[in-house]
Amino acid sequence: MPTVYFSKEGQNYLQKGAEELKVAFGIIIGQKSYDDKYNIIHLAKLLEDEESISSTQETTPSLETVDVQSLADQWISASKMTPGSFSVIGVFMSNAENDSNDDKQTKNIKKMLTKLHKLVTNSNSTIGYTEHTTDLEILFLSYSAPSAKSNFKIFSNSSSGGNLMPADCKVFEKLPQWYLFESNYELEDVFPLTNNQEEIDVENQFNAILQAVKLNIQNSEIFIQQQNVDDNTTLESYLKENSNNKKNDVPHVFNASILLTANVSNEFLIKIRPFNGTIRFSGIVSSRIWSHAKNTFKEIKESIRRDILRSLAARIQIYCDGLTDTVLKTDGVVVNEPPRRIYFCNSKSQGGIQFSEYVFRGETPSVAVSQAKQILDMDINSDCIFDDLEGLPEDEVSSLFDEAYEEREVQPYTGLGLSRTMYVLAILVVLLVLLLSVLLNHLLL
């Protein structure tokens, strides 16, 4: 039977939510391992706006009346802010009354979760690039405040209306220890615009490039502390082995280095072909993931890859959502600066686990405060924001880039490698020949 590891602090959060709202709904963030074990690290109740609260203040929320669309929106937004080692794995209902286990209650749970499953898997968001949404399972937690009892079930979607499977629950008093893995993924790639149209859809091009980057990262090798650690090794055994070796100090923060290999599909190999322009990706993606001692290095490496892709997909979507028009003409150079990643946590965060947000140039990191409250129901202050891992591009470098490219025009490929300088030299030679002809003709006559 699947086992859910739940903290006493999480129970206190549900108890408080039930006392304040009578019935509270929200999302569950955690980690699922290969052996069907779920570790819950954060709960965030659904915060309604003032208009919704005033319209429903005379009625108590229930499985029949909960705004499933808002739950799905919270799920998707929180997925962008969650480190790659964790995901939104389910939803909860905290009730001020005793929990009911009758057939009607079960039917309403299935109906609500079926709708939520459809909204999340069919959403037009970057969640599809990093999560396995086709076989998405939803952990459902029903908490009864009078009995202080947590009841977990796992929902899997099916054509018959979905299945609910019971899960065992283990409550722990002491917070587990989580280990931090840091890495920086450097992007310096040029991708061709292969369409023959004079206009391109920026979002479609970015999404196609994201698939190419995903393929590269999936085929990459990841070294831990400059070592090629076997995938089947658990972090616990690795720590024990290094602690027994006096020559090696067990680090508090592990460094992960990503090495791209040449084992990629023929679709993305270098080849000569016509194109209407290029898109250049340049910069560094910061990554931080947290691992439990029981995790294998296969899980850790997959979490690092997922975190990088999730971060890239999130900032691309945020950037495209801010465009007034995603269609651009291929007759010039456009320099874009997607948002950079910052990290934050609250004082009660388990094991120092940090979430992330994305800010554009000119925006202050304090924008993370409102997002953390609205999406994650997390109160943070400026001391808990870490904004120095992805620095802004230097203005001097940006100006040099602009000067180098301000005269450049993106032209369709003609098969000839002629540059602007060669065109000018050719014109000068023709003029020189013309002048010499006129001079000789004058002297001979």
Coordinates of C-alpha atoms in Angstrom, one line a residue:
M1 CA 0.0 0.0 0.0
P2 CA 1.3 3.5 -0.8
T3 CA 2.6 5.4 2.2
V4 CA 2.2 9.1 2.9
Y5 CA 4.7 10.9 5.3
F6 CA 3.0 13.8 6.9
S7 CA 4.3 16.3 9.5
K8 CA 2.6 17.4 12.7
E9 CA 3.1 20.9 11.5
G10 CA 1.0 20.1 8.4
Q11 CA -1.8 18.8 10.6
N12 CA -1.8 22.0 12.6
Y13 CA -2.1 24.0 9.4
L14 CA -5.2 22.0 8.4
Q15 CA -6.7 22.3 11.9
K16 CA -6.3 26.1 11.7
G17 CA -7.8 26.3 8.2
A18 CA -10.8 24.3 9.3
E19 CA -11.4 26.5 12.3
E20 CA -11.1 29.7 10.3
L21 CA -13.1 28.7 7.1
K22 CA -15.1 25.7 8.3
V23 CA -14.1 24.0 5.0
A24 CA -10.8 24.8 3.4
F25 CA -9.4 23.5 0.1
G26 CA -5.9 23.8 -1.3
I27 CA -3.0 22.1 -2.9
I28 CA -0.4 19.6 -1.7
I29 CA 3.3 20.0 -2.6
G30 CA 5.7 17.1 -2.1
Q31 CA 7.8 14.3 -3.6
K32 CA 6.8 10.9 -4.8
S33 CA 9.5 8.2 -4.9
Y34 CA 9.6 5.1 -7.0
D35 CA 8.5 2.9 -4.1
D36 CA 5.1 4.7 -3.9
K37 CA 6.2 6.8 -0.9
Y38 CA 4.9 10.4 -0.7
N39 CA 6.7 13.1 1.3
I40 CA 4.6 16.2 1.9
I41 CA 6.6 19.4 2.4
H42 CA 4.0 22.1 2.0
L43 CA 0.3 22.8 2.1
A44 CA -1.3 25.9 0.6
K45 CA -5.0 26.7 1.0
L46 CA -6.9 28.3 -1.9
L47 CA -7.2 32.0 -1.1
E48 CA -10.3 33.6 -2.7
D49 CA -10.5 37.2 -3.7
E50 CA -12.8 39.6 -1.9
E51 CA -15.5 39.4 -4.5
S52 CA -15.7 35.6 -4.3
I53 CA -15.7 35.7 -0.5
S54 CA -18.6 38.2 -0.4
S55 CA -20.7 36.2 -2.8
T56 CA -20.2 33.0 -0.9
Q57 CA -20.0 34.1 2.7
E58 CA -23.5 32.8 3.5
T59 CA -22.7 29.3 2.2
T60 CA -20.1 26.8 3.4
P61 CA -17.8 25.5 0.6
S62 CA -18.2 21.8 -0.2
L63 CA -17.1 19.2 -2.8
E64 CA -20.1 20.2 -4.9
T65 CA -19.4 24.0 -4.7
V66 CA -15.6 24.3 -4.7
D67 CA -14.2 26.3 -7.6
V68 CA -12.2 23.6 -9.3
Q69 CA -10.9 26.0 -12.0
S70 CA -9.3 28.1 -9.2
L71 CA -7.7 25.0 -7.8
A72 CA -6.3 24.1 -11.2
D73 CA -5.0 27.6 -11.6
Q74 CA -3.3 27.4 -8.2
W75 CA -1.9 24.0 -9.2
I76 CA -0.3 25.3 -12.4
S77 CA 1.0 28.5 -10.9
A78 CA 2.6 26.7 -8.0
S79 CA 4.2 24.2 -10.4
K80 CA 6.3 27.0 -11.8
M81 CA 7.5 28.1 -8.4
T82 CA 8.3 24.6 -7.0
P83 CA 11.9 23.2 -7.2
G84 CA 12.3 20.3 -9.6
S85 CA 12.7 17.7 -6.8
F86 CA 9.1 18.4 -5.8
S87 CA 5.8 18.8 -7.6
V88 CA 2.2 19.6 -6.8
I89 CA 1.0 16.1 -6.0
G90 CA -2.6 16.6 -4.8
V91 CA -5.3 18.6 -3.1
F92 CA -6.7 18.7 0.4
M93 CA -10.0 19.4 2.0
S94 CA -9.9 20.4 5.7
N95 CA -13.4 20.1 7.4
A96 CA -14.6 21.5 10.7
E97 CA -17.0 18.6 10.9
N98 CA -16.5 14.9 11.0
D99 CA -15.4 13.3 7.8
S100 CA -18.0 11.3 5.9
N101 CA -17.2 8.1 4.1
D102 CA -20.5 7.3 2.5
D103 CA -21.0 6.5 -1.2
K104 CA -22.2 10.1 -2.0
Q105 CA -19.1 11.6 -0.5
T106 CA -16.9 9.2 -2.6
K107 CA -18.9 10.0 -5.7
N108 CA -18.4 13.8 -5.2
I109 CA -14.7 13.3 -4.6
K110 CA -14.3 11.4 -7.9
K111 CA -16.4 14.0 -9.7
M112 CA -14.3 16.9 -8.4
L113 CA -10.9 15.2 -9.0
T114 CA -11.9 14.1 -12.5
K115 CA -12.6 17.7 -13.5
L116 CA -9.4 18.8 -11.8
H117 CA -7.4 16.2 -13.7
K118 CA -8.9 17.3 -17.0
L119 CA -8.2 21.0 -16.3
V120 CA -4.6 20.4 -15.3
T121 CA -3.6 18.0 -18.1
N122 CA -5.3 20.0 -20.8
S123 CA -4.0 23.4 -19.7
N124 CA -2.1 25.4 -22.3
S125 CA 0.9 25.8 -20.0
T126 CA 4.5 24.7 -19.7
I127 CA 3.6 22.1 -17.1
G128 CA 3.4 19.6 -20.0
Y129 CA 7.1 19.9 -20.8
T130 CA 8.3 18.7 -17.4
E131 CA 5.5 16.6 -15.8
H132 CA 4.0 13.3 -16.8
T133 CA 0.5 14.6 -17.1
T134 CA -0.8 11.7 -19.2
D135 CA -0.7 9.3 -16.2
L136 CA -1.1 12.0 -13.6
E137 CA -2.2 10.6 -10.2
I138 CA -3.7 13.0 -7.6
L139 CA -3.2 12.6 -3.9
F140 CA -6.4 13.5 -2.0
L141 CA -6.3 14.4 1.7
S142 CA -9.5 14.7 3.7
Y143 CA -8.9 16.1 7.2
S144 CA -11.5 16.1 10.0
A145 CA -10.8 18.8 12.6
P146 CA -13.0 17.2 15.4
S147 CA -11.1 13.9 15.3
A148 CA -7.8 15.4 14.1
K149 CA -7.7 12.5 11.6
S150 CA -6.1 12.6 8.1
N151 CA -7.5 10.3 5.4
F152 CA -5.4 9.9 2.3
K153 CA -6.6 8.5 -1.1
I154 CA -4.9 8.3 -4.5
F155 CA -7.0 9.1 -7.5
S156 CA -6.2 7.8 -11.0
N157 CA -8.3 8.9 -13.9
S158 CA -10.2 6.4 -16.1
S159 CA -13.1 6.3 -18.6
S160 CA -15.3 4.9 -15.8
G161 CA -15.1 8.0 -13.7
G162 CA -11.8 7.5 -11.9
N163 CA -10.5 5.2 -9.2
L164 CA -9.8 5.9 -5.5
M165 CA -7.2 3.8 -3.8
P166 CA -6.5 4.1 0.0
A167 CA -3.0 5.1 1.2
D168 CA -1.4 4.6 4.6
C169 CA -0.4 7.7 6.6
K170 CA 2.6 8.1 8.9
V171 CA 2.8 11.3 11.0
F172 CA 6.3 12.4 12.2
E173 CA 7.1 15.0 14.8
K174 CA 10.7 15.8 13.7
L175 CA 11.2 17.4 10.3
P176 CA 13.3 15.2 8.0
Q177 CA 16.6 16.4 6.7
W178 CA 16.8 17.6 3.1
Y179 CA 20.1 18.0 1.2
L180 CA 20.7 20.8 -1.3
F181 CA 22.1 20.2 -4.8
E182 CA 23.1 23.3 -6.8
S183 CA 24.0 23.6 -10.5
N184 CA 24.2 26.2 -13.3
Y185 CA 23.2 25.3 -16.8
E186 CA 24.9 27.5 -19.4
L187 CA 23.0 28.2 -22.6
E188 CA 24.9 29.3 -25.6
D189 CA 22.9 27.9 -28.6
V190 CA 21.7 29.2 -32.0
F191 CA 18.6 27.7 -33.5
P192 CA 17.3 28.3 -37.1
L193 CA 14.0 29.7 -38.1
T194 CA 13.0 27.2 -40.7
N195 CA 9.6 28.5 -41.7
N196 CA 9.2 30.3 -45.1
Q197 CA 6.9 33.0 -43.8
E198 CA 7.8 36.6 -43.3
E199 CA 6.2 36.5 -39.8
I200 CA 6.9 34.1 -37.0
D201 CA 5.0 33.2 -33.8
V202 CA 7.5 33.7 -31.0
E203 CA 5.8 31.4 -28.6
N204 CA 5.7 28.5 -31.1
Q205 CA 9.4 29.0 -31.9
F206 CA 10.3 29.1 -28.2
N207 CA 8.3 25.9 -27.5
A208 CA 10.0 24.1 -30.4
I209 CA 13.4 25.2 -29.0
L210 CA 12.4 24.0 -25.6
Q211 CA 11.8 20.5 -27.0
A212 CA 15.4 20.6 -28.4
V213 CA 16.9 21.7 -25.1
K214 CA 14.8 19.0 -23.3
L215 CA 16.4 16.4 -25.6
N216 CA 19.9 17.7 -24.9
I217 CA 19.4 17.7 -21.1
Q218 CA 17.8 14.3 -21.1
N219 CA 20.9 12.9 -22.8
S220 CA 23.3 14.7 -20.6
E221 CA 25.6 13.3 -17.9
I222 CA 25.5 14.8 -14.4
F223 CA 28.5 14.7 -12.1
I224 CA 28.2 15.1 -8.3
Q225 CA 31.1 16.8 -6.6
Q226 CA 33.1 16.1 -9.9
Q227 CA 32.4 12.4 -9.5
N228 CA 30.4 10.1 -11.7
V229 CA 28.2 8.5 -9.0
D230 CA 26.3 5.4 -9.9
D231 CA 22.5 5.9 -10.4
N232 CA 21.5 3.1 -8.1
T233 CA 23.5 4.5 -5.2
T234 CA 21.3 6.1 -2.5
L235 CA 22.3 9.5 -1.0
E236 CA 22.3 7.8 2.4
S237 CA 25.0 5.3 1.4
Y238 CA 27.0 8.0 -0.4
L239 CA 27.0 10.1 2.8
K240 CA 28.0 7.1 4.9
E241 CA 30.8 6.2 2.6
N242 CA 32.3 9.7 2.4
S243 CA 32.0 10.2 6.2
N244 CA 34.0 7.0 6.7
N245 CA 36.7 8.3 4.4
K246 CA 38.6 10.9 6.4
K247 CA 40.1 12.4 3.2
N248 CA 36.7 13.5 2.0
D249 CA 34.6 16.1 3.9
V250 CA 30.8 15.6 3.6
P251 CA 29.5 18.8 2.1
H252 CA 26.5 20.7 3.3
V253 CA 25.7 21.7 -0.3
F254 CA 26.4 19.4 -3.2
N255 CA 27.6 20.7 -6.5
A256 CA 26.2 19.2 -9.7
S257 CA 27.9 19.6 -13.1
I258 CA 26.1 19.0 -16.3
L259 CA 27.9 17.6 -19.3
L260 CA 26.1 17.5 -22.6
T261 CA 26.8 14.5 -24.8
A262 CA 26.7 14.1 -28.6
N263 CA 24.0 11.4 -28.3
V264 CA 21.2 13.4 -29.8
S265 CA 18.6 12.8 -32.5
N266 CA 19.4 13.4 -36.2
E267 CA 16.7 16.1 -36.2
F268 CA 19.0 18.5 -34.3
L269 CA 22.4 17.6 -35.8
I270 CA 24.3 20.3 -37.7
K271 CA 23.2 20.4 -41.3
I272 CA 23.1 22.8 -44.2
R273 CA 19.6 24.0 -44.9
P274 CA 17.7 27.2 -45.9
F275 CA 16.5 29.4 -43.0
N276 CA 14.9 32.8 -42.6
G277 CA 16.8 33.8 -39.5
T278 CA 18.0 32.5 -36.1
I279 CA 17.1 32.6 -32.5
R280 CA 20.0 32.7 -30.0
F281 CA 19.7 31.6 -26.4
S282 CA 22.5 32.9 -24.2
G283 CA 22.7 32.9 -20.4
I284 CA 22.9 30.8 -17.3
V285 CA 20.0 29.0 -15.6
S286 CA 20.4 28.6 -11.9
S287 CA 19.1 25.3 -10.3
R288 CA 18.5 24.3 -6.7
I289 CA 16.9 21.0 -5.7
W290 CA 16.5 19.2 -2.4
S291 CA 16.9 15.5 -1.8
H292 CA 15.9 13.1 0.9
A293 CA 18.6 10.6 2.2
K294 CA 16.6 7.7 0.8
N295 CA 16.6 9.1 -2.8
T296 CA 18.8 7.4 -5.3
F297 CA 21.1 9.4 -7.5
K298 CA 19.0 8.5 -10.5
E299 CA 16.1 10.4 -8.8
I300 CA 18.4 13.3 -7.9
K301 CA 19.7 13.6 -11.5
E302 CA 16.2 13.5 -12.9
S303 CA 15.2 16.2 -10.4
I304 CA 18.0 18.5 -11.6
R305 CA 17.0 18.0 -15.3
R306 CA 13.4 18.6 -14.4
D307 CA 14.2 21.8 -12.5
I308 CA 16.2 23.3 -15.4
L309 CA 13.5 22.5 -17.9
R310 CA 10.8 23.8 -15.5
S311 CA 12.7 27.0 -15.0
L312 CA 13.2 27.6 -18.7
A313 CA 9.6 26.8 -19.5
A314 CA 8.3 29.0 -16.8
R315 CA 10.2 32.1 -17.8
I316 CA 9.4 31.6 -21.5
Q317 CA 5.7 31.4 -20.7
I318 CA 5.9 34.4 -18.4
Y319 CA 7.7 36.4 -21.1
C320 CA 5.2 35.4 -23.8
D321 CA 2.2 36.1 -21.6
G322 CA 3.5 39.7 -21.3
L323 CA 3.8 40.3 -25.1
T324 CA 1.0 42.3 -26.7
D325 CA 1.6 40.4 -30.0
T326 CA 3.5 37.1 -30.2
V327 CA 3.9 37.5 -34.0
L328 CA 7.1 39.2 -35.3
K329 CA 8.4 39.9 -38.7
T330 CA 11.7 38.3 -39.8
D331 CA 13.2 41.5 -41.2
G332 CA 15.3 42.7 -38.3
V333 CA 17.1 41.8 -35.0
V334 CA 15.1 41.7 -31.8
V335 CA 16.8 41.4 -28.4
N336 CA 14.7 39.9 -25.6
E337 CA 15.4 39.6 -21.9
P338 CA 13.2 36.9 -20.2
P339 CA 12.8 37.2 -16.4
R340 CA 15.5 36.0 -14.1
R341 CA 15.1 33.5 -11.3
I342 CA 15.1 34.4 -7.6
Y343 CA 14.6 32.1 -4.6
F344 CA 12.6 32.6 -1.3
C345 CA 11.6 30.7 1.7
N346 CA 9.8 31.3 5.0
S347 CA 11.1 30.7 8.5
K348 CA 9.0 27.6 8.9
S349 CA 10.2 26.0 5.6
Q350 CA 11.1 22.4 6.1
G351 CA 14.8 21.7 5.8
G352 CA 15.4 25.2 4.4
I353 CA 13.6 24.3 1.2
Q354 CA 13.3 27.3 -1.2
F355 CA 10.7 28.1 -3.8
S356 CA 11.3 30.4 -6.7
E357 CA 9.8 33.3 -8.7
Y358 CA 10.8 35.2 -11.8
V359 CA 11.3 39.0 -12.1
F360 CA 12.0 41.2 -15.1
R361 CA 14.7 43.9 -15.3
G362 CA 13.5 46.9 -13.3
E363 CA 11.2 44.8 -11.0
T364 CA 12.1 44.5 -7.4
P365 CA 12.4 41.0 -5.8
S366 CA 9.6 42.0 -3.5
V367 CA 7.1 40.9 -6.1
A368 CA 7.8 37.4 -4.8
V369 CA 6.2 38.4 -1.6
S370 CA 2.7 38.8 -3.0
Q371 CA 3.0 35.8 -5.2
A372 CA 4.2 33.6 -2.3
K373 CA 1.2 34.7 -0.3
Q374 CA -1.4 34.4 -3.1
I375 CA -0.2 31.0 -4.6
L376 CA 1.6 29.3 -1.7
D377 CA -0.1 30.9 1.3
M378 CA 3.4 31.7 2.5
D379 CA 4.5 34.8 4.5
I380 CA 8.0 35.9 3.7
N381 CA 10.1 39.0 4.2
S382 CA 13.0 40.6 2.3
D383 CA 15.6 38.7 4.4
C384 CA 14.3 35.4 3.0
I385 CA 14.7 36.4 -0.7
F386 CA 17.8 35.3 -2.6
D387 CA 18.2 37.3 -5.8
D388 CA 22.0 37.1 -6.5
L389 CA 22.2 33.7 -8.3
E390 CA 21.3 35.0 -11.7
G391 CA 22.8 38.4 -12.3
L392 CA 21.5 40.9 -14.7
P393 CA 23.4 41.3 -18.0
E394 CA 26.0 44.1 -17.9
D395 CA 24.7 47.3 -19.6
E396 CA 28.1 47.7 -21.3
V397 CA 27.8 44.2 -22.8
S398 CA 24.2 44.9 -23.9
S399 CA 25.2 48.1 -25.6
L400 CA 28.0 46.4 -27.5
F401 CA 25.6 43.7 -28.6
D402 CA 23.2 46.4 -29.8
E403 CA 25.9 48.3 -31.7
A404 CA 27.1 45.1 -33.4
Y405 CA 23.7 44.1 -34.6
E406 CA 21.8 47.4 -35.2
E407 CA 22.8 47.5 -38.8
R408 CA 22.3 43.8 -39.5
E409 CA 19.3 42.7 -41.5
V410 CA 18.0 39.1 -41.4
Q411 CA 17.7 38.0 -45.0
P412 CA 16.5 34.7 -46.5
Y413 CA 19.3 32.2 -47.2
T414 CA 20.5 32.5 -50.8
G415 CA 23.2 29.8 -50.9
L416 CA 26.0 32.5 -51.1
G417 CA 28.0 33.5 -48.2
L418 CA 28.3 37.2 -49.2
S419 CA 28.5 39.7 -46.4
R420 CA 27.8 43.5 -46.4
T421 CA 31.5 44.2 -46.5
M422 CA 32.0 42.2 -49.6
Y423 CA 29.1 44.0 -51.3
V424 CA 30.7 47.4 -50.5
L425 CA 34.1 46.2 -51.8
A426 CA 32.5 45.0 -55.1
I427 CA 30.8 48.4 -55.6
L428 CA 34.1 50.2 -55.0
V429 CA 35.9 48.0 -57.5
V430 CA 33.3 48.7 -60.1
L431 CA 33.5 52.5 -59.5
L432 CA 37.3 52.3 -59.8
V433 CA 37.2 50.5 -63.1
L434 CA 34.7 53.0 -64.4
L435 CA 36.9 56.0 -63.4
L436 CA 40.0 54.4 -65.0
S437 CA 38.0 53.8 -68.2
V438 CA 36.9 57.4 -68.4
L439 CA 40.5 58.6 -67.8
L440 CA 42.0 56.4 -70.4
N441 CA 39.4 57.4 -72.9
H442 CA 40.1 61.1 -72.3
L443 CA 43.9 60.6 -72.7
L444 CA 43.6 58.6 -75.9
L445 CA 41.4 61.1 -77.5

